[in-house]
Tab-separated table of C-alpha atoms in Angstrom:
chain	number	residue	atom	x	y	z
A	630	UNK	CA	-1.594	-35.324	-18.957
A	631	UNK	CA	-0.030	-31.905	-17.991
A	632	UNK	CA	2.124	-31.735	-15.123
A	633	UNK	CA	2.346	-29.871	-12.346
A	634	UNK	CA	3.399	-25.924	-12.520
A	635	UNK	CA	5.451	-24.368	-9.637
A	636	UNK	CA	3.822	-20.367	-9.566
A	637	UNK	CA	4.801	-17.902	-8.100
A	638	UNK	CA	2.632	-14.846	-7.135
A	639	UNK	CA	4.333	-11.117	-5.576
A	640	UNK	CA	2.584	-8.732	-3.572
A	641	UNK	CA	4.490	-5.598	-5.526
A	642	UNK	CA	5.722	-3.259	-2.661
A	643	UNK	CA	5.525	-0.305	-4.412
A	644	UNK	CA	8.991	2.153	-4.351
A	645	UNK	CA	10.178	5.750	-5.764
A	646	UNK	CA	11.894	5.246	-8.863
A	647	UNK	CA	13.477	8.265	-10.544
A	648	UNK	CA	14.677	6.668	-13.818
A	649	UNK	CA	13.573	3.945	-16.124
A	650	UNK	CA	16.625	2.362	-15.244
A	651	UNK	CA	15.067	2.431	-11.360
A	652	UNK	CA	12.505	0.822	-12.658
A	653	UNK	CA	14.589	-2.359	-14.667
A	654	UNK	CA	16.979	-3.042	-11.690
A	655	UNK	CA	12.965	-3.348	-9.159
A	656	UNK	CA	11.505	-5.426	-11.514
A	657	UNK	CA	14.930	-7.576	-12.390
A	658	UNK	CA	15.184	-8.551	-8.455
A	659	UNK	CA	12.126	-9.444	-7.953
A	660	UNK	CA	12.026	-11.348	-11.468
A	661	UNK	CA	15.673	-12.866	-9.798
A	662	UNK	CA	14.101	-13.732	-6.425
A	663	UNK	CA	10.863	-15.763	-7.538
A	664	UNK	CA	13.128	-17.293	-10.490
A	665	UNK	CA	14.505	-19.270	-7.475
A	666	UNK	CA	11.551	-20.884	-6.825
A	667	UNK	CA	9.092	-20.368	-9.945
A	668	UNK	CA	8.353	-22.079	-13.245
A	669	UNK	CA	6.109	-19.275	-13.416
A	670	UNK	CA	5.733	-16.054	-12.113
A	671	UNK	CA	2.390	-13.239	-11.965
A	672	UNK	CA	2.434	-9.545	-11.026
A	673	UNK	CA	0.085	-7.284	-10.819
A	674	UNK	CA	-1.851	-4.839	-12.934
A	675	UNK	CA	-0.458	-1.106	-13.564
A	676	UNK	CA	2.865	-2.143	-11.136
A	677	UNK	CA	4.398	-0.510	-13.635
A	678	UNK	CA	3.456	2.581	-13.421
A	679	UNK	CA	6.144	3.173	-10.570
A	680	UNK	CA	7.583	4.942	-13.959
A	681	UNK	CA	5.061	6.753	-14.192
A	682	UNK	CA	6.703	8.873	-11.162
A	683	UNK	CA	8.922	10.183	-14.420
A	684	UNK	CA	5.969	12.821	-15.248
A	685	UNK	CA	6.422	16.568	-13.935
A	686	UNK	CA	3.646	16.439	-11.656
A	687	UNK	CA	2.169	13.526	-10.084
A	688	UNK	CA	-1.675	13.600	-12.229
A	689	UNK	CA	-3.349	11.086	-13.851
A	690	UNK	CA	-3.544	12.463	-17.241
A	691	UNK	CA	0.632	13.319	-17.161
A	692	UNK	CA	1.255	9.758	-15.077
A	693	UNK	CA	-0.330	7.964	-18.138
A	694	UNK	CA	1.218	10.625	-20.519
A	695	UNK	CA	3.693	9.971	-19.701
A	696	UNK	CA	3.713	6.330	-19.094
A	697	UNK	CA	2.309	5.599	-22.650
A	698	UNK	CA	5.578	7.273	-24.109
A	699	UNK	CA	7.934	4.714	-22.949
A	700	UNK	CA	5.972	1.603	-22.971
A	701	UNK	CA	7.588	0.329	-26.205
A	702	UNK	CA	10.350	0.222	-23.751
A	703	UNK	CA	8.467	-0.751	-20.611
A	704	UNK	CA	7.926	-3.765	-22.694
A	705	UNK	CA	11.715	-4.286	-23.936
A	706	UNK	CA	12.558	-3.944	-20.263
A	707	UNK	CA	9.765	-6.850	-19.169
A	708	UNK	CA	10.969	-9.493	-21.921
A	709	UNK	CA	14.865	-8.900	-20.891
A	710	UNK	CA	14.143	-9.559	-17.491
A	711	UNK	CA	12.495	-13.258	-18.762
A	712	UNK	CA	15.062	-14.630	-20.848
A	713	UNK	CA	17.744	-12.971	-18.460
A	714	UNK	CA	16.018	-15.086	-15.756
A	715	UNK	CA	14.639	-17.893	-17.444
A	716	UNK	CA	11.169	-18.551	-16.650
A	717	UNK	CA	7.469	-18.002	-17.784
A	718	UNK	CA	6.483	-14.175	-16.504
A	719	UNK	CA	3.721	-11.666	-16.560
A	720	UNK	CA	4.879	-8.836	-15.370
A	721	UNK	CA	1.639	-6.996	-14.925
A	722	UNK	CA	-0.375	-5.158	-17.081
A	723	UNK	CA	0.645	-1.825	-19.160
A	724	UNK	CA	-1.095	0.990	-20.647
A	725	UNK	CA	-0.389	0.656	-25.017
A	726	UNK	CA	-1.349	3.401	-27.057
A	727	UNK	CA	-3.030	3.170	-30.193
A	728	UNK	CA	-4.267	4.420	-33.204
A	729	UNK	CA	-7.136	5.975	-31.090
A	730	UNK	CA	-6.825	4.554	-28.264
A	731	UNK	CA	-4.953	3.208	-25.705
A	732	UNK	CA	-5.472	-1.296	-23.567
A	733	UNK	CA	-4.827	-1.831	-20.412
A	734	UNK	CA	-2.982	-5.231	-21.357
A	735	UNK	CA	-1.196	-8.376	-20.024
A	736	UNK	CA	1.789	-9.595	-21.624
A	737	UNK	CA	2.875	-12.961	-21.236
A	738	UNK	CA	5.852	-13.749	-21.554
A	739	UNK	CA	8.236	-16.871	-22.731
A	740	UNK	CA	11.881	-17.559	-21.446
A	741	UNK	CA	12.951	-17.236	-25.081
A	742	UNK	CA	11.306	-13.891	-25.558
A	743	UNK	CA	8.152	-14.387	-27.282
A	744	UNK	CA	5.166	-12.412	-26.358
A	745	UNK	CA	1.369	-12.811	-26.110
A	746	UNK	CA	-1.334	-10.597	-24.254
A	747	UNK	CA	-4.383	-10.639	-22.503
A	748	UNK	CA	-6.673	-7.248	-22.667
A	749	UNK	CA	-9.038	-5.801	-19.355
A	750	UNK	CA	-12.267	-6.689	-20.950
A	751	UNK	CA	-14.050	-4.637	-18.929
A	752	UNK	CA	-12.525	-1.086	-17.522
A	753	UNK	CA	-13.524	0.518	-14.227
A	754	UNK	CA	-14.621	3.679	-13.576
A	755	UNK	CA	-11.485	5.099	-13.456
A	756	UNK	CA	-10.405	3.775	-16.300
A	757	UNK	CA	-13.264	5.070	-18.269
A	758	UNK	CA	-13.386	8.736	-16.644
A	759	UNK	CA	-10.094	9.552	-15.999
A	760	UNK	CA	-7.767	8.009	-18.310
A	761	UNK	CA	-10.163	7.568	-20.929
A	762	UNK	CA	-8.417	3.339	-21.781
A	763	UNK	CA	-10.886	1.300	-24.039
A	764	UNK	CA	-12.438	-2.263	-23.136
A	765	UNK	CA	-9.794	-4.287	-25.388
A	766	UNK	CA	-9.682	-8.126	-26.921
A	767	UNK	CA	-12.157	-10.840	-25.161
A	768	UNK	CA	-11.343	-13.142	-23.570
A	769	UNK	CA	-8.414	-16.132	-24.366
A	770	UNK	CA	-5.664	-18.900	-23.300
A	771	UNK	CA	-2.269	-18.968	-23.690
A	772	UNK	CA	-0.863	-22.107	-24.730
A	773	UNK	CA	1.919	-22.948	-22.362
A	774	UNK	CA	4.269	-26.482	-21.275
A	775	UNK	CA	1.555	-26.752	-18.686
A	776	UNK	CA	-1.776	-26.400	-21.240
A	777	UNK	CA	-3.791	-23.757	-21.513
A	778	UNK	CA	-3.953	-21.282	-19.189
A	779	UNK	CA	-6.000	-18.014	-18.284
A	780	UNK	CA	-6.459	-14.459	-17.031
A	781	UNK	CA	-8.754	-12.225	-15.862
A	782	UNK	CA	-6.989	-8.336	-15.208
A	783	UNK	CA	-8.151	-6.965	-11.953
A	784	UNK	CA	-12.727	-6.218	-12.291
A	785	UNK	CA	-12.733	-8.698	-15.152
A	786	UNK	CA	-11.957	-11.440	-12.508
A	787	UNK	CA	-15.372	-10.061	-10.984
A	788	UNK	CA	-17.871	-11.513	-13.853
A	789	UNK	CA	-17.616	-14.434	-13.881
A	790	UNK	CA	-19.182	-15.432	-17.780
A	791	UNK	CA	-15.402	-13.639	-19.064
A	792	UNK	CA	-13.236	-16.494	-16.912
A	793	UNK	CA	-15.916	-19.602	-18.224
A	794	UNK	CA	-15.320	-18.285	-21.811
A	795	UNK	CA	-10.996	-19.423	-20.601
A	796	UNK	CA	-12.570	-22.731	-18.448
A	797	UNK	CA	-14.050	-24.473	-21.926
A	798	UNK	CA	-11.868	-23.407	-24.009
A	799	UNK	CA	-9.753	-25.640	-21.508
A	800	UNK	CA	-7.979	-22.942	-19.223
A	801	UNK	CA	-7.163	-25.024	-15.989
A	802	UNK	CA	-5.671	-21.468	-14.289
A	803	UNK	CA	-6.390	-17.318	-14.185
A	804	UNK	CA	-4.082	-15.713	-13.897
A	805	UNK	CA	-5.346	-12.526	-12.121
A	806	UNK	CA	-3.192	-9.079	-11.867
A	807	UNK	CA	-4.928	-6.338	-10.199
A	808	UNK	CA	-4.254	-2.916	-8.249
A	809	UNK	CA	-6.935	-1.726	-5.928
A	810	UNK	CA	-6.647	1.143	-4.200
A	811	UNK	CA	-9.145	-0.357	-1.103
A	812	UNK	CA	-9.792	-3.413	0.685
A	813	UNK	CA	-13.101	-2.575	-0.547
A	814	UNK	CA	-12.062	-3.071	-4.169
A	815	UNK	CA	-9.050	-5.810	-3.070
A	816	UNK	CA	-11.934	-8.180	-1.510
A	817	UNK	CA	-13.532	-7.287	-4.562
A	818	UNK	CA	-11.661	-8.819	-6.920
A	819	UNK	CA	-10.202	-12.381	-3.924
A	820	UNK	CA	-13.461	-12.963	-3.269
A	821	UNK	CA	-14.298	-12.963	-6.799
A	822	UNK	CA	-11.374	-15.136	-7.123
A	823	UNK	CA	-12.383	-17.946	-4.757
A	824	UNK	CA	-15.997	-17.850	-6.525
A	825	UNK	CA	-14.733	-18.386	-9.748
A	826	UNK	CA	-12.383	-21.565	-8.193
A	827	UNK	CA	-15.477	-23.374	-6.823
A	828	UNK	CA	-17.259	-22.913	-9.982
A	829	UNK	CA	-15.146	-24.090	-12.221
A	830	UNK	CA	-13.510	-26.159	-10.029
A	831	UNK	CA	-9.937	-25.038	-11.411
A	832	UNK	CA	-7.173	-22.546	-9.636
A	833	UNK	CA	-7.268	-18.292	-9.443
A	834	UNK	CA	-4.103	-16.508	-8.402
A	835	UNK	CA	-4.468	-13.091	-6.918
A	836	UNK	CA	-1.502	-10.686	-7.132
A	837	UNK	CA	-2.028	-7.018	-5.881
A	838	UNK	CA	0.036	-3.895	-5.551
A	839	UNK	CA	0.708	-3.063	-2.648
A	840	UNK	CA	1.885	0.262	0.216
A	841	UNK	CA	1.388	4.271	-0.331
A	842	UNK	CA	3.217	6.171	-2.832
A	843	UNK	CA	2.067	9.279	-2.895
A	844	UNK	CA	4.387	10.676	-4.737
A	845	UNK	CA	1.930	9.340	-7.724
A	846	UNK	CA	-1.780	9.790	-8.217
A	847	UNK	CA	-1.805	6.375	-10.080
A	848	UNK	CA	-0.495	4.353	-7.091
A	849	UNK	CA	-1.258	6.545	-4.546
A	850	UNK	CA	-2.619	4.206	-2.160
A	851	UNK	CA	-2.487	0.378	-2.980
A	852	UNK	CA	-4.449	-2.651	-0.839
A	853	UNK	CA	-3.927	-6.212	-1.575
A	854	UNK	CA	-2.461	-9.471	-0.619
A	855	UNK	CA	-0.960	-12.135	-2.468
A	856	UNK	CA	-2.827	-15.411	-3.292
A	857	UNK	CA	-3.697	-18.487	-4.884
A	858	UNK	CA	-7.294	-20.909	-4.377
A	859	UNK	CA	-8.529	-23.912	-5.591
A	860	UNK	CA	-12.056	-25.470	-5.374
A	861	UNK	CA	-13.913	-25.928	-1.652
A	862	UNK	CA	-13.462	-29.379	-2.229
A	863	UNK	CA	-12.115	-33.500	-1.473
A	864	UNK	CA	-8.230	-33.326	-1.615
A	865	UNK	CA	-8.005	-29.156	-0.842
A	866	UNK	CA	-8.105	-27.259	2.144
A	867	UNK	CA	-11.766	-26.605	3.633
A	868	UNK	CA	-11.713	-22.985	2.517
A	869	UNK	CA	-9.907	-23.197	-0.844
A	870	UNK	CA	-7.257	-21.351	-0.141
A	871	UNK	CA	-4.084	-22.981	-1.817
A	872	UNK	CA	-1.624	-20.165	-0.662
A	873	UNK	CA	-2.117	-16.517	0.974
A	874	UNK	CA	0.256	-13.623	2.414
A	875	UNK	CA	-0.505	-10.909	4.379
A	876	UNK	CA	-2.530	-7.932	3.920
A	877	UNK	CA	-0.382	-5.219	2.563
A	878	UNK	CA	2.796	-6.917	3.027
A	879	UNK	CA	4.889	-7.035	-0.220
A	880	UNK	CA	6.858	-10.751	-1.223
A	881	UNK	CA	6.322	-13.680	-3.160
A	882	UNK	CA	3.590	-16.870	-2.209
A	883	UNK	CA	4.756	-19.747	-3.943
A	884	UNK	CA	2.599	-22.862	-4.734
A	885	UNK	CA	3.221	-26.315	-6.876
A	886	UNK	CA	-0.142	-27.039	-9.083
A	887	UNK	CA	-1.432	-30.401	-9.826
A	888	UNK	CA	-3.974	-29.617	-12.943
A	889	UNK	CA	-4.527	-33.618	-12.538
A	890	UNK	CA	-6.219	-32.963	-8.720
A	891	UNK	CA	-8.775	-30.979	-10.413
A	892	UNK	CA	-9.699	-33.698	-12.955
A	893	UNK	CA	-9.705	-35.424	-9.751
A	894	UNK	CA	-12.013	-33.103	-7.787
A	895	UNK	CA	-14.024	-32.344	-11.017
A	896	UNK	CA	-14.956	-36.527	-11.564
A	897	UNK	CA	-15.401	-37.091	-7.852
A	898	UNK	CA	-15.799	-34.257	-6.300
A	899	UNK	CA	-18.328	-33.620	-3.804
A	900	UNK	CA	-21.005	-31.741	-6.283
A	901	UNK	CA	-19.319	-31.044	-9.465
A	902	UNK	CA	-20.042	-26.833	-10.445
A	903	UNK	CA	-17.416	-27.400	-13.095
A	904	UNK	CA	-19.881	-29.812	-14.889
A	905	UNK	CA	-22.532	-28.823	-13.360
A	906	UNK	CA	-22.291	-25.243	-14.992
A	907	UNK	CA	-26.144	-24.337	-16.630
A	908	UNK	CA	-25.883	-24.033	-19.921
A	909	UNK	CA	-28.832	-21.047	-20.267
A	910	UNK	CA	-31.003	-19.438	-17.797
A	911	UNK	CA	-33.439	-17.784	-18.586
A	912	UNK	CA	-35.367	-14.505	-17.188
A	913	UNK	CA	-36.774	-14.163	-13.523
A	914	UNK	CA	-40.338	-14.435	-13.683
A	915	UNK	CA	-42.563	-14.248	-11.088
A	916	UNK	CA	-43.339	-17.913	-8.738
A	917	UNK	CA	-47.297	-17.181	-8.253
A	918	UNK	CA	-48.866	-17.418	-4.329
A	919	UNK	CA	-51.503	-20.231	-4.102
A	920	UNK	CA	-54.271	-20.081	-1.429
């Protein structure tokens, strides 16, 4: 039986920085806070774009290009933080340049510095039209001391089939790093996360960027709330909320997640959503009226 996991989920308050050392210090401070209360830490999509302030002007293209030149350095900073604090860390996502393309990648870093990646698979209009960031590899899973864990980066969480592939591969927890500049966008992610928890009878955790950063074109407005969600069934809260922070306020939320609770509700819940997932739904046809 997989043992319980103490999870920390961050709403990242964007700060103004002047150097990569400033970013490293900010990250280290947050990881130190989180590691005091959790075994695994989740941070938001594109939080590291704080470092895009190294660009000479607040312009999306200039910021992306400036960051990509230092992407390897930022990843090294992330790995150093996980090693220093002896914690499993998903430090958000970062643009990773490759010959001919850029991918948005979420690293999961072990306490010894080993790293594996989950790519964002479905791009938003901003990523496609303003940045040219391309779709990455399809959903996979991470093998951890607590069993298999999946990641759905922001917009990916809004597509049930992507998460379902991870659940069918054995994932019991889905990590959702997100970056949204309106409450419309954040609520799409939050409601999707809660729906994925309901239909798969799993845990889903959401980590957003928050706060205003007018000195950046990339992270100028950020809205959301850190949250951890589970099934809406026996043994869980009626609304499925395990833990949730306030909207647009930085800080950590923590919860101890026990996969045994999921097995119990999948076997003996009021409903069995995970088991009853339709294997194939044919195209809809017209329902005939009779006289």
